[in-house]
Amino acid sequence: MTQRVLFVCLGNICRSPAAENIMNHLLRERGLTDRILCDSAGTGGYHVGAPPDSRMSAALKEKGYLVSGRARQFEARDFQNFDLIIAMDEENYRDILRLDPQGLHRQKVKRMTAFARRHSETEVPDPYYGGQEGFNRVIALLEDACQGLLESLDV
Ligand code: 4NP
């Protein structure tokens, strides 16, 4: 059975598309693309339809990752369509759960940093208003967390 994973940040142009593309890279390397399907979304709607931020795309491509996707907004029906919904920071986590007031899907909602093995941060920091170094730090944290996530999945 295919497991469906949704990465969620605020704008869906920096952190969550990076997580999606890094995870897809790992899945291709391991021949698992038919077992785990990844997507990403933002809790906010400001950037709907936009490609990933050019600074994040440049940093990802520099490391050899393919970059694809267009921003979309997280919506309540995503609770039905995904097995795992992974928030980048605490604000994302709260905003996701706000769309599930009865807590029916609470168990599916996780924090990205919980999967990291080599980093102790509790949030993936928002790189949008910072410099290029912030994007590289986010990528390093996401690489760690994506590996941990893959090991935690039953494939
Ligand atoms: P993301 O980064 O949530 O990682 O996509 C952001 C993108 C845009 C904004 C904030 C964070 N913004 O305020 O427009």
mmCIF file of C-alpha atoms and ligand atoms in Angstrom:
data_model
loop_
_atom_site.group_PDB
_atom_site.id
_atom_site.type_symbol
_atom_site.label_atom_id
_atom_site.label_comp_id
_atom_site.label_asym_id
_atom_site.label_seq_id
_atom_site.Cartn_x
_atom_site.Cartn_y
_atom_site.Cartn_z
ATOM 1 C CA MET A 1 0.000 0.000 0.000
ATOM 2 C CA THR A 2 1.245 3.482 -0.842
ATOM 3 C CA GLN A 3 1.782 5.737 2.153
ATOM 4 C CA ARG A 4 0.962 9.388 1.626
ATOM 5 C CA VAL A 5 2.994 12.080 3.358
ATOM 6 C CA LEU A 6 2.213 15.810 3.344
ATOM 7 C CA PHE A 7 4.809 18.381 4.430
ATOM 8 C CA VAL A 8 3.358 21.669 5.667
ATOM 9 C CA CYS A 9 4.880 25.116 6.314
ATOM 10 C CA LEU A 10 3.457 28.641 6.121
ATOM 11 C CA GLY A 11 3.997 29.756 2.522
ATOM 12 C CA ASN A 12 4.683 26.411 0.786
ATOM 13 C CA ILE A 13 7.536 28.088 -1.088
ATOM 14 C CA CYS A 14 10.568 27.426 1.164
ATOM 15 C CA ARG A 15 10.558 24.703 3.831
ATOM 16 C CA SER A 16 7.820 22.268 2.823
ATOM 17 C CA PRO A 17 8.690 22.108 -0.898
ATOM 18 C CA ALA A 18 12.325 21.590 0.137
ATOM 19 C CA ALA A 19 11.256 18.709 2.393
ATOM 20 C CA GLU A 20 9.128 17.227 -0.419
ATOM 21 C CA ASN A 21 11.947 17.414 -2.985
ATOM 22 C CA ILE A 22 14.603 16.073 -0.573
ATOM 23 C CA MET A 23 12.316 13.195 0.420
ATOM 24 C CA ASN A 24 11.568 12.394 -3.230
ATOM 25 C CA HIS A 25 15.325 12.330 -3.895
ATOM 26 C CA LEU A 26 15.823 9.749 -1.115
ATOM 27 C CA LEU A 27 12.868 7.711 -2.388
ATOM 28 C CA ARG A 28 14.254 7.645 -5.932
ATOM 29 C CA GLU A 29 17.685 6.577 -4.644
ATOM 30 C CA ARG A 30 16.089 3.685 -2.776
ATOM 31 C CA GLY A 31 13.544 2.701 -5.424
ATOM 32 C CA LEU A 32 10.637 3.512 -3.111
ATOM 33 C CA THR A 33 8.736 6.055 -5.199
ATOM 34 C CA ASP A 34 5.759 3.718 -5.591
ATOM 35 C CA ARG A 35 5.606 3.047 -1.828
ATOM 36 C CA ILE A 36 5.654 6.584 -0.474
ATOM 37 C CA LEU A 37 4.000 9.544 -2.138
ATOM 38 C CA CYS A 38 4.942 13.072 -1.025
ATOM 39 C CA ASP A 39 3.229 16.418 -1.398
ATOM 40 C CA SER A 40 3.481 19.789 0.351
ATOM 41 C CA ALA A 41 1.164 22.656 1.280
ATOM 42 C CA GLY A 42 1.133 25.948 3.198
ATOM 43 C CA THR A 43 -1.171 26.995 6.019
ATOM 44 C CA GLY A 44 -1.290 30.465 4.428
ATOM 45 C CA GLY A 45 -2.616 31.357 0.997
ATOM 46 C CA TYR A 46 -0.368 34.277 0.022
ATOM 47 C CA HIS A 47 1.807 32.363 -2.421
ATOM 48 C CA VAL A 48 -0.704 29.942 -3.967
ATOM 49 C CA GLY A 49 0.419 28.958 -7.470
ATOM 50 C CA ALA A 50 3.993 30.175 -6.970
ATOM 51 C CA PRO A 51 7.037 27.962 -7.582
ATOM 52 C CA PRO A 52 9.501 27.388 -4.724
ATOM 53 C CA ASP A 53 11.398 30.532 -3.597
ATOM 54 C CA SER A 54 14.356 31.183 -5.939
ATOM 55 C CA ARG A 55 16.807 31.264 -3.005
ATOM 56 C CA MET A 56 15.635 27.840 -1.829
ATOM 57 C CA SER A 57 15.646 26.451 -5.393
ATOM 58 C CA ALA A 58 19.210 27.681 -5.936
ATOM 59 C CA ALA A 59 20.404 26.155 -2.656
ATOM 60 C CA LEU A 60 18.703 22.819 -3.443
ATOM 61 C CA LYS A 61 19.999 22.643 -7.017
ATOM 62 C CA GLU A 62 23.500 23.436 -5.749
ATOM 63 C CA LYS A 63 23.275 20.233 -3.705
ATOM 64 C CA GLY A 64 22.015 18.200 -6.639
ATOM 65 C CA TYR A 65 18.299 18.099 -5.869
ATOM 66 C CA LEU A 66 15.581 18.448 -8.480
ATOM 67 C CA VAL A 67 13.092 21.170 -7.602
ATOM 68 C CA SER A 68 9.440 21.048 -8.615
ATOM 69 C CA GLY A 69 6.021 22.042 -7.338
ATOM 70 C CA ARG A 70 3.605 24.948 -7.056
ATOM 71 C CA ALA A 71 2.321 26.337 -3.784
ATOM 72 C CA ARG A 72 -1.126 25.356 -2.580
ATOM 73 C CA GLN A 73 -2.956 25.934 0.684
ATOM 74 C CA PHE A 74 -3.505 23.212 3.262
ATOM 75 C CA GLU A 75 -7.178 22.302 3.485
ATOM 76 C CA ALA A 76 -9.300 20.148 5.770
ATOM 77 C CA ARG A 77 -9.720 17.446 3.131
ATOM 78 C CA ASP A 78 -5.959 16.805 3.351
ATOM 79 C CA PHE A 79 -6.701 15.019 6.637
ATOM 80 C CA GLN A 80 -8.512 12.346 4.609
ATOM 81 C CA ASN A 81 -6.017 12.225 1.747
ATOM 82 C CA PHE A 82 -2.784 11.775 3.726
ATOM 83 C CA ASP A 83 -1.504 9.262 6.266
ATOM 84 C CA LEU A 84 1.063 11.604 7.767
ATOM 85 C CA ILE A 85 0.952 15.417 7.963
ATOM 86 C CA ILE A 86 4.265 16.930 9.008
ATOM 87 C CA ALA A 87 4.530 20.485 10.352
ATOM 88 C CA MET A 88 7.740 22.508 10.078
ATOM 89 C CA ASP A 89 7.166 24.701 13.154
ATOM 90 C CA GLU A 90 4.838 25.113 16.120
ATOM 91 C CA GLU A 91 2.688 27.726 14.400
ATOM 92 C CA ASN A 92 2.156 25.380 11.442
ATOM 93 C CA TYR A 93 1.336 22.556 13.890
ATOM 94 C CA ARG A 94 -1.313 24.638 15.668
ATOM 95 C CA ASP A 95 -2.784 25.977 12.416
ATOM 96 C CA ILE A 96 -3.128 22.447 11.042
ATOM 97 C CA LEU A 97 -4.839 21.162 14.185
ATOM 98 C CA ARG A 98 -7.195 24.147 14.190
ATOM 99 C CA LEU A 99 -8.768 22.647 11.045
ATOM 100 C CA ASP A 100 -9.449 19.426 12.986
ATOM 101 C CA PRO A 101 -11.406 20.779 15.969
ATOM 102 C CA GLN A 102 -12.655 17.338 16.979
ATOM 103 C CA GLY A 103 -9.147 15.917 16.966
ATOM 104 C CA LEU A 104 -10.140 13.043 14.656
ATOM 105 C CA HIS A 105 -6.830 13.171 12.784
ATOM 106 C CA ARG A 106 -4.553 14.428 15.536
ATOM 107 C CA GLN A 107 -2.405 11.280 15.474
ATOM 108 C CA LYS A 108 -1.435 11.905 11.851
ATOM 109 C CA VAL A 109 0.030 15.334 12.593
ATOM 110 C CA LYS A 110 3.722 15.300 13.515
ATOM 111 C CA ARG A 111 6.597 17.737 13.900
ATOM 112 C CA MET A 112 9.368 17.486 11.278
ATOM 113 C CA THR A 113 12.112 17.958 13.874
ATOM 114 C CA ALA A 114 10.925 14.858 15.763
ATOM 115 C CA PHE A 115 12.451 12.747 12.964
ATOM 116 C CA ALA A 116 15.885 14.419 13.010
ATOM 117 C CA ARG A 117 18.728 12.342 14.486
ATOM 118 C CA ARG A 118 21.687 14.733 14.317
ATOM 119 C CA HIS A 119 19.917 18.047 15.029
ATOM 120 C CA SER A 120 18.317 19.086 18.303
ATOM 121 C CA GLU A 121 16.206 22.008 17.005
ATOM 122 C CA THR A 122 12.520 21.729 17.852
ATOM 123 C CA GLU A 123 11.379 23.699 14.793
ATOM 124 C CA VAL A 124 12.502 24.093 11.182
ATOM 125 C CA PRO A 125 13.164 27.871 11.220
ATOM 126 C CA ASP A 126 11.453 30.120 8.709
ATOM 127 C CA PRO A 127 14.246 31.250 6.335
ATOM 128 C CA TYR A 128 12.150 33.747 4.350
ATOM 129 C CA TYR A 129 13.411 37.018 5.836
ATOM 130 C CA GLY A 130 17.005 35.912 6.412
ATOM 131 C CA GLY A 131 20.079 35.380 4.252
ATOM 132 C CA GLN A 132 21.234 32.493 2.085
ATOM 133 C CA GLU A 133 22.893 30.763 5.040
ATOM 134 C CA GLY A 134 19.444 30.250 6.596
ATOM 135 C CA PHE A 135 18.372 28.272 3.542
ATOM 136 C CA ASN A 136 21.413 26.013 3.785
ATOM 137 C CA ARG A 137 20.735 25.416 7.484
ATOM 138 C CA VAL A 138 17.139 24.480 6.704
ATOM 139 C CA ILE A 139 18.320 22.036 4.020
ATOM 140 C CA ALA A 140 20.783 20.343 6.409
ATOM 141 C CA LEU A 141 18.058 19.948 9.032
ATOM 142 C CA LEU A 142 15.576 18.630 6.465
ATOM 143 C CA GLU A 143 18.097 16.111 5.093
ATOM 144 C CA ASP A 144 18.546 14.746 8.607
ATOM 145 C CA ALA A 145 14.805 14.673 9.304
ATOM 146 C CA CYS A 146 13.915 13.116 5.925
ATOM 147 C CA GLN A 147 16.369 10.273 6.540
ATOM 148 C CA GLY A 148 14.893 9.730 9.996
ATOM 149 C CA LEU A 149 11.379 9.874 8.577
ATOM 150 C CA LEU A 150 12.214 7.296 5.911
ATOM 151 C CA GLU A 151 13.658 4.953 8.530
ATOM 152 C CA SER A 152 10.541 5.389 10.663
ATOM 153 C CA LEU A 153 8.185 4.438 7.822
ATOM 154 C CA ASP A 154 7.228 0.831 7.357
ATOM 155 C CA VAL A 155 8.339 0.147 3.738
HETATM 156 P P1 4NP B 1 7.817 28.867 4.111
HETATM 157 O O1 4NP B 1 8.474 30.337 4.171
HETATM 158 O O2 4NP B 1 6.690 28.870 5.111
HETATM 159 O O3 4NP B 1 8.938 27.988 4.506
HETATM 160 O O4 4NP B 1 7.352 28.695 2.686
HETATM 161 C C1 4NP B 1 7.746 31.512 4.088
HETATM 162 C C2 4NP B 1 7.349 31.982 2.856
HETATM 163 C C3 4NP B 1 6.656 33.180 2.771
HETATM 164 C C4 4NP B 1 6.370 33.888 3.920
HETATM 165 C C5 4NP B 1 6.768 33.407 5.150
HETATM 166 C C6 4NP B 1 7.446 32.212 5.234
HETATM 167 N N1 4NP B 1 5.709 35.124 3.837
HETATM 168 O O5 4NP B 1 5.519 35.768 4.887
HETATM 169 O O6 4NP B 1 5.287 35.536 2.760
#
